[in-house]
Amino acid sequence: METKKVLLTGGLGYIGSHIVVSLSDPSSAIIADDCSNCDLKQIDRLKQVIPFEKNQVIVCDVADLEAFEEIFKKHKIETIIHLAGYKAVGESVKQPLAYYTNNLNATLNVLKMCNKYDVKHLIFSSSATVYGPQSSPMDESMTLLKTTNPYAETKAISERMIEDYCLVHPEFSATSLRYFNPVGAHPSGFIGEIPSGIPNNLLPYVQQVASGKRPYLNVFGKDYETKDGTAIRDYIHVMDLADAHVCILNNPKQGYRVYNVGTGVGTSVLDLVKAFEKATGVKIPTEVTHRRAGDLQESVANASKINKELGWKSRYSIEDICKDAWNFEKHQSN
Ligand code: WQD
């Protein structure tokens, strides 16, 4: 009997890699990735953490149905964890058609393959940005308003495509996980977030200031109505995020579900800088500048639903996150 495989689309990326190393049987993982936002050296990095074979990775564009279908002709796929997609908010505003074409075709192809090859479970990598400009804490029962960028729209539309598919396939199990701010790295230091060019996101930028690649951190706005004037986010350790996927994998349920994956704790930009300095002993010079267009003042999860229904909650603190992030950054510089 051929082993039933877990297909991770976009699985060579930052989040996908941490999910693969968290699986109870990583040999059951098949990765489909076009490597547009990562490189094949990631395979060697994965091999430093778990037993992993090069032939578990298939370089292909999930948005290209013909290429993507080849995977299903070779492997019996029981579950798909769908992570593949363009994910830069700012870029999506400048290139809406590229984002709608790529991200929606990828989700469409995933659903077409679920239908044609009797895939039983789907876990979709969604995002807290689907809530749009609503007040925190964000709750799964909230109505999704028009979001502030095409990237977030592709996540919201993909969720609705999956929900509609479930309505006509009652035996199918699908879960959308709305990630808040995934950060940090595997404690080994072998895998973590490798931004291309100047980091858009806060913690990778702080890491590069700490390693001397950048002179200081620009704090995008200190005039928000928050305790220290800087914006607040729900930073979740990427290992907690990976663990949430394993929890869903182990608890399939027919029908469609949505869960926030966050800590429920808000951390301001300056809080994060202080936590990083405390955890690493490295000073982070900062310069306050204007707000970044499109940023929300606060985005924090109501993280109670996944805990109530599945008993899952995040385990790592901001200090753990900063220690692991710095450990990875130092590995990168070696
Ligand atoms: C966090 C805070 C910035 C950089 C983004 C995507 C979101 C998700 C996670 C995909 C904000 C401030 C940042 C810097 C700063 N990705 N900041 N100086 O914007 O909450 O979320 O990544 O799902 O879709 O939007 O994360 O890390 O970019 O910013 O002051 O150099 O840090 O203004 O308040 P964000 P971020």
Coordinates of C-alpha atoms and ligand atoms in Angstrom, one line a residue:
M1 CA 0.0 0.0 0.0
E2 CA 1.7 3.3 -1.1
T3 CA 2.2 5.7 1.8
K4 CA -0.2 8.6 1.8
K5 CA 1.7 11.8 1.2
V6 CA 1.4 15.3 2.5
L7 CA 2.0 17.8 -0.3
L8 CA 3.2 21.2 0.7
T9 CA 2.8 23.8 -2.0
G10 CA 5.4 26.5 -1.5
G11 CA 7.0 24.1 1.1
L12 CA 10.6 25.2 0.6
G13 CA 9.8 28.7 1.9
Y14 CA 10.2 30.0 5.4
I15 CA 7.0 28.7 6.9
G16 CA 6.8 25.5 4.8
S17 CA 10.3 24.5 5.9
H18 CA 9.4 24.8 9.5
I19 CA 6.3 22.7 9.0
V20 CA 8.3 20.0 7.2
V21 CA 10.7 19.6 10.1
S22 CA 7.8 19.5 12.5
L23 CA 6.0 16.6 10.8
S24 CA 6.1 13.3 12.7
D25 CA 7.1 11.6 9.5
P26 CA 9.0 14.1 7.3
S27 CA 9.5 11.3 4.7
S28 CA 5.8 11.6 3.9
A29 CA 6.3 15.2 2.7
I30 CA 6.4 16.1 -1.0
I31 CA 7.2 19.8 -1.7
A32 CA 6.0 21.6 -4.8
D33 CA 7.9 25.0 -5.1
D34 CA 8.7 27.2 -8.1
C35 CA 11.7 28.6 -6.0
S36 CA 10.6 32.2 -6.9
N37 CA 11.1 33.1 -3.2
C38 CA 13.7 30.6 -2.0
D39 CA 16.5 28.5 -3.4
L40 CA 17.3 24.8 -3.7
K41 CA 20.1 25.2 -1.1
Q42 CA 17.1 25.0 1.4
I43 CA 17.2 21.2 0.8
D44 CA 20.7 21.0 2.3
R45 CA 19.5 23.2 5.2
L46 CA 16.5 20.8 5.8
K47 CA 18.9 17.8 5.7
Q48 CA 20.8 19.4 8.7
V49 CA 17.6 19.2 10.7
I50 CA 15.8 16.0 9.6
P51 CA 16.3 13.0 7.2
F52 CA 15.2 14.5 3.9
E53 CA 15.7 13.5 0.2
K54 CA 16.2 15.8 -2.8
N55 CA 13.5 13.8 -4.7
Q56 CA 10.9 15.0 -2.2
V57 CA 11.1 18.4 -3.8
I58 CA 9.5 19.0 -7.2
V59 CA 10.3 22.4 -8.7
C60 CA 7.0 23.5 -10.4
D61 CA 4.7 26.4 -10.6
V62 CA 1.5 25.5 -8.8
A63 CA -0.3 28.0 -11.0
D64 CA 0.6 25.9 -14.0
L65 CA -2.0 23.1 -13.9
E66 CA -0.3 20.8 -16.4
A67 CA 3.0 20.8 -14.5
F68 CA 1.3 20.7 -11.1
E69 CA -0.9 17.7 -12.1
E70 CA 2.2 15.6 -12.8
I71 CA 2.7 15.3 -9.0
F72 CA -0.6 13.6 -8.5
K73 CA 0.1 11.1 -11.3
K74 CA 3.2 10.0 -9.4
H75 CA 2.1 10.3 -5.7
K76 CA -0.9 9.4 -3.7
I77 CA -1.6 12.7 -2.0
E78 CA -3.9 12.5 1.0
T79 CA -3.4 16.1 2.4
I80 CA -2.3 19.4 0.8
I81 CA -0.9 22.2 2.9
H82 CA -1.3 25.1 0.5
L83 CA 1.3 27.8 1.1
A84 CA 2.4 28.8 -2.4
G85 CA 1.7 32.4 -3.4
Y86 CA 3.2 35.8 -3.8
K87 CA 3.2 37.5 -0.3
A88 CA 4.6 41.0 -0.4
V89 CA 1.8 43.4 0.6
G90 CA 3.5 46.5 -0.9
E91 CA 4.4 44.7 -4.2
S92 CA 0.8 43.5 -4.5
V93 CA -0.5 47.1 -4.6
K94 CA 1.9 47.8 -7.5
Q95 CA 1.2 44.5 -9.3
P96 CA -2.4 43.5 -8.7
L97 CA -2.8 41.4 -11.8
A98 CA 0.3 39.3 -11.1
Y99 CA -1.0 38.6 -7.6
Y100 CA -4.5 37.8 -8.6
T101 CA -3.3 35.6 -11.5
N102 CA -0.7 33.7 -9.5
N103 CA -2.3 33.3 -6.1
L104 CA -5.9 32.6 -7.3
N105 CA -4.8 30.2 -10.1
A106 CA -2.7 28.3 -7.5
T107 CA -5.7 27.9 -5.2
L108 CA -7.9 27.0 -8.1
N109 CA -5.4 24.3 -9.2
V110 CA -5.1 22.9 -5.7
L111 CA -8.9 22.5 -5.5
K112 CA -9.1 21.0 -9.0
M113 CA -6.5 18.4 -7.9
C114 CA -8.4 17.7 -4.7
N115 CA -11.4 17.0 -6.8
K116 CA -9.8 14.9 -9.5
Y117 CA -7.5 12.8 -7.2
D118 CA -9.7 12.5 -4.1
V119 CA -7.4 14.4 -1.8
K120 CA -9.0 14.2 1.7
H121 CA -7.7 17.2 3.6
L122 CA -6.6 20.8 2.8
I123 CA -4.9 23.2 5.1
F124 CA -4.7 26.7 3.6
S125 CA -2.1 29.3 4.6
S126 CA -4.3 32.4 5.1
S127 CA -3.5 35.7 6.8
A128 CA -4.7 38.1 9.4
T129 CA -4.8 40.7 6.7
V130 CA -8.1 39.2 5.5
Y131 CA -9.7 41.1 8.4
G132 CA -8.9 44.4 6.8
P133 CA -8.9 47.6 8.9
Q134 CA -10.9 46.3 11.9
S135 CA -10.2 46.7 15.6
S136 CA -8.2 44.1 17.4
P137 CA -8.5 41.5 18.8
M138 CA -9.5 39.9 15.5
D139 CA -12.1 37.2 15.8
E140 CA -13.0 34.5 13.3
S141 CA -16.7 35.4 13.6
M142 CA -16.0 38.9 12.2
T143 CA -17.3 39.8 8.8
L144 CA -14.4 40.3 6.4
L145 CA -14.4 43.8 5.1
K146 CA -12.7 45.0 1.9
T147 CA -9.0 44.6 2.7
T148 CA -6.3 47.2 2.0
N149 CA -4.2 45.4 -0.6
P150 CA -4.5 42.7 -3.4
Y151 CA -2.4 40.2 -1.5
A152 CA -4.9 40.2 1.3
E153 CA -7.8 40.0 -1.2
T154 CA -6.2 36.9 -2.8
K155 CA -6.2 35.3 0.7
A156 CA -9.8 36.3 1.4
I157 CA -11.0 35.1 -2.1
S158 CA -9.1 31.8 -1.7
E159 CA -10.8 31.2 1.6
R160 CA -14.2 31.7 -0.1
M161 CA -13.3 29.4 -3.0
I162 CA -12.3 26.6 -0.5
E163 CA -15.5 27.1 1.5
D164 CA -17.6 26.9 -1.6
Y165 CA -15.8 23.7 -2.6
C166 CA -16.5 22.2 0.8
L167 CA -20.3 22.9 0.4
V168 CA -20.4 20.4 -2.6
H169 CA -17.9 17.9 -1.1
P170 CA -19.3 17.2 2.4
E171 CA -16.7 14.5 3.1
F172 CA -13.8 16.9 2.4
S173 CA -11.9 18.5 5.4
A174 CA -10.5 22.0 4.9
T175 CA -9.0 24.5 7.3
S176 CA -7.9 28.1 6.7
L177 CA -5.3 29.2 9.2
R178 CA -5.1 33.0 9.5
Y179 CA -1.5 33.7 10.4
F180 CA -0.7 36.8 12.4
N181 CA 3.0 37.7 12.3
P182 CA 5.2 34.6 11.9
V183 CA 8.8 35.4 13.2
G184 CA 11.8 33.6 14.5
A185 CA 13.7 30.5 13.4
H186 CA 14.2 26.8 14.2
P187 CA 16.3 26.6 17.5
S188 CA 19.0 24.7 15.6
G189 CA 19.8 27.9 13.6
F190 CA 19.9 25.9 10.4
I191 CA 16.6 27.2 9.0
G192 CA 14.9 30.6 9.3
E193 CA 13.7 33.6 7.3
I194 CA 16.1 34.6 4.5
P195 CA 14.7 37.9 3.1
S196 CA 15.8 38.8 -0.5
G197 CA 17.2 42.3 -0.5
I198 CA 16.2 44.9 2.1
P199 CA 13.9 43.1 4.6
N200 CA 10.3 44.5 4.6
N201 CA 9.5 42.9 7.9
L202 CA 10.5 44.1 11.3
L203 CA 12.3 41.3 13.0
P204 CA 14.5 40.3 10.0
Y205 CA 15.5 44.0 9.7
V206 CA 16.3 44.1 13.4
Q207 CA 18.5 41.0 13.0
Q208 CA 20.4 42.7 10.2
V209 CA 21.0 45.8 12.3
A210 CA 22.3 43.5 15.1
S211 CA 24.7 41.7 12.7
G212 CA 25.9 45.1 11.4
K213 CA 24.4 44.7 7.9
R214 CA 22.2 47.8 8.6
P215 CA 23.2 50.9 10.7
Y216 CA 19.9 51.3 12.5
L217 CA 16.2 50.4 12.5
N218 CA 13.7 52.9 11.0
V219 CA 10.7 53.0 13.3
F220 CA 7.7 53.6 11.0
G221 CA 5.7 56.0 13.1
K222 CA 5.7 56.9 16.7
D223 CA 2.3 58.8 16.7
Y224 CA -0.1 55.9 16.9
E225 CA -2.6 55.8 19.7
T226 CA -0.7 53.1 21.6
K227 CA 1.2 53.0 24.9
D228 CA 4.5 54.0 23.3
G229 CA 3.2 55.5 20.0
T230 CA 4.4 52.6 17.9
A231 CA 2.3 50.0 16.1
I232 CA 1.3 46.7 17.7
R233 CA 1.4 43.2 16.2
D234 CA 0.9 39.6 17.3
Y235 CA 4.3 38.0 16.7
I236 CA 4.1 34.2 16.8
H237 CA 7.1 31.9 16.8
V238 CA 7.3 30.1 13.4
M239 CA 7.7 26.8 15.4
D240 CA 4.4 27.5 17.1
L241 CA 2.9 28.2 13.7
A242 CA 4.3 24.9 12.3
D243 CA 3.0 23.1 15.4
A244 CA -0.5 24.5 14.7
H245 CA -0.4 22.9 11.3
V246 CA 0.6 19.5 12.8
C247 CA -2.3 19.9 15.3
I248 CA -4.8 20.4 12.3
L249 CA -3.2 17.5 10.4
N250 CA -3.8 15.2 13.4
N251 CA -7.3 16.5 13.9
P252 CA -9.0 16.4 10.5
K253 CA -12.7 17.2 10.5
Q254 CA -15.2 17.0 7.6
G255 CA -16.3 20.5 6.5
Y256 CA -14.8 23.9 6.5
R257 CA -13.0 25.6 9.5
V258 CA -11.2 28.8 10.1
Y259 CA -8.7 29.5 12.9
N260 CA -6.6 32.5 13.9
V261 CA -3.0 31.4 14.6
G262 CA -1.5 34.0 16.9
T263 CA -0.6 34.4 20.6
G264 CA -3.3 36.8 21.5
V265 CA -0.6 39.1 22.9
G266 CA 0.2 42.5 21.4
T267 CA 3.8 43.7 21.1
S268 CA 4.8 47.2 19.9
V269 CA 7.7 47.9 17.6
L270 CA 9.7 49.4 20.6
D271 CA 8.7 46.4 22.8
L272 CA 10.2 44.1 20.2
V273 CA 13.4 46.1 20.0
K274 CA 13.7 46.0 23.8
A275 CA 13.0 42.3 23.9
F276 CA 15.6 41.6 21.2
E277 CA 18.2 43.7 23.1
K278 CA 17.4 41.9 26.4
A279 CA 17.5 38.4 24.8
T280 CA 20.7 39.0 22.8
G281 CA 22.6 41.7 24.7
V282 CA 22.9 43.5 21.3
K283 CA 22.0 47.3 21.1
I284 CA 19.6 48.2 18.3
P285 CA 19.9 51.9 17.3
T286 CA 16.6 53.3 16.0
E287 CA 15.4 56.4 14.0
V288 CA 11.8 57.4 14.2
T289 CA 10.4 58.1 10.7
H290 CA 6.9 58.5 9.2
R291 CA 4.3 55.8 9.2
R292 CA 4.4 53.2 6.4
A293 CA 1.4 53.4 4.0
G294 CA -1.2 50.8 4.6
D295 CA 0.0 49.8 8.1
L296 CA -2.6 49.1 10.8
Q297 CA -2.2 50.6 14.2
E298 CA -2.9 47.2 15.8
S299 CA -3.3 43.6 14.6
V300 CA -3.7 41.1 17.4
A301 CA -5.5 37.7 17.4
N302 CA -8.3 36.5 19.5
A303 CA -6.6 33.1 19.7
S304 CA -9.2 31.4 21.8
K305 CA -11.1 29.4 19.2
I306 CA -8.3 27.0 18.2
N307 CA -7.6 26.5 21.9
K308 CA -11.2 25.8 22.8
E309 CA -11.8 23.4 19.9
L310 CA -8.4 21.7 19.7
G311 CA -6.6 22.5 22.9
W312 CA -3.8 24.2 20.9
K313 CA -2.0 27.3 22.0
S314 CA 1.3 29.0 21.3
R315 CA 4.2 28.2 23.7
Y316 CA 7.1 30.5 22.8
S317 CA 7.6 34.0 24.2
I318 CA 9.0 37.1 22.5
E319 CA 12.3 36.5 24.2
D320 CA 12.4 32.9 22.8
I321 CA 11.6 34.4 19.3
C322 CA 14.4 37.0 19.6
K323 CA 17.0 34.4 20.8
D324 CA 16.2 32.0 18.0
A325 CA 16.1 34.7 15.4
W326 CA 19.5 36.0 16.5
N327 CA 20.9 32.5 16.6
F328 CA 19.9 32.0 13.0
E329 CA 21.3 35.3 11.9
K330 CA 24.6 34.4 13.5
H331 CA 24.6 31.1 11.6
Q332 CA 23.9 33.0 8.4
S333 CA 26.9 35.2 9.0
N334 CA 29.3 32.3 9.6
Ligands
WQD1 C1 5.4 45.0 11.7 C2 5.5 46.4 12.3 C3 5.7 48.2 10.7 C4 9.8 47.2 9.4 C5 3.4 41.8 7.2 C6 2.4 41.5 6.1 C7 1.5 40.4 6.5 C8 2.2 39.2 6.9 C9 3.3 39.5 8.0 C10 2.0 37.7 5.1 C11 4.7 47.4 11.5 C12 6.9 48.1 11.7 C13 8.5 47.2 10.1 C14 10.7 48.2 9.7 C15 9.1 49.2 11.3 N1 2.7 38.6 5.8 N2 8.2 48.2 11.0 N3 10.3 49.2 10.7 O1 3.3 44.7 8.2 O2 2.4 43.6 10.3 O3 2.7 42.2 8.3 O4 4.1 40.6 7.4 O5 0.9 37.2 5.5 O6 0.6 40.2 5.4 O7 1.6 42.7 6.0 O8 4.7 43.0 9.5 O9 7.0 43.0 10.2 O10 6.4 44.3 8.1 O11 5.7 45.2 10.3 O12 8.8 50.0 12.1 O13 11.8 48.3 9.2 O14 6.8 46.9 12.3 O15 5.3 49.5 10.5 O16 4.0 48.3 12.4 P1 3.2 43.5 9.1 P2 6.0 43.9 9.5

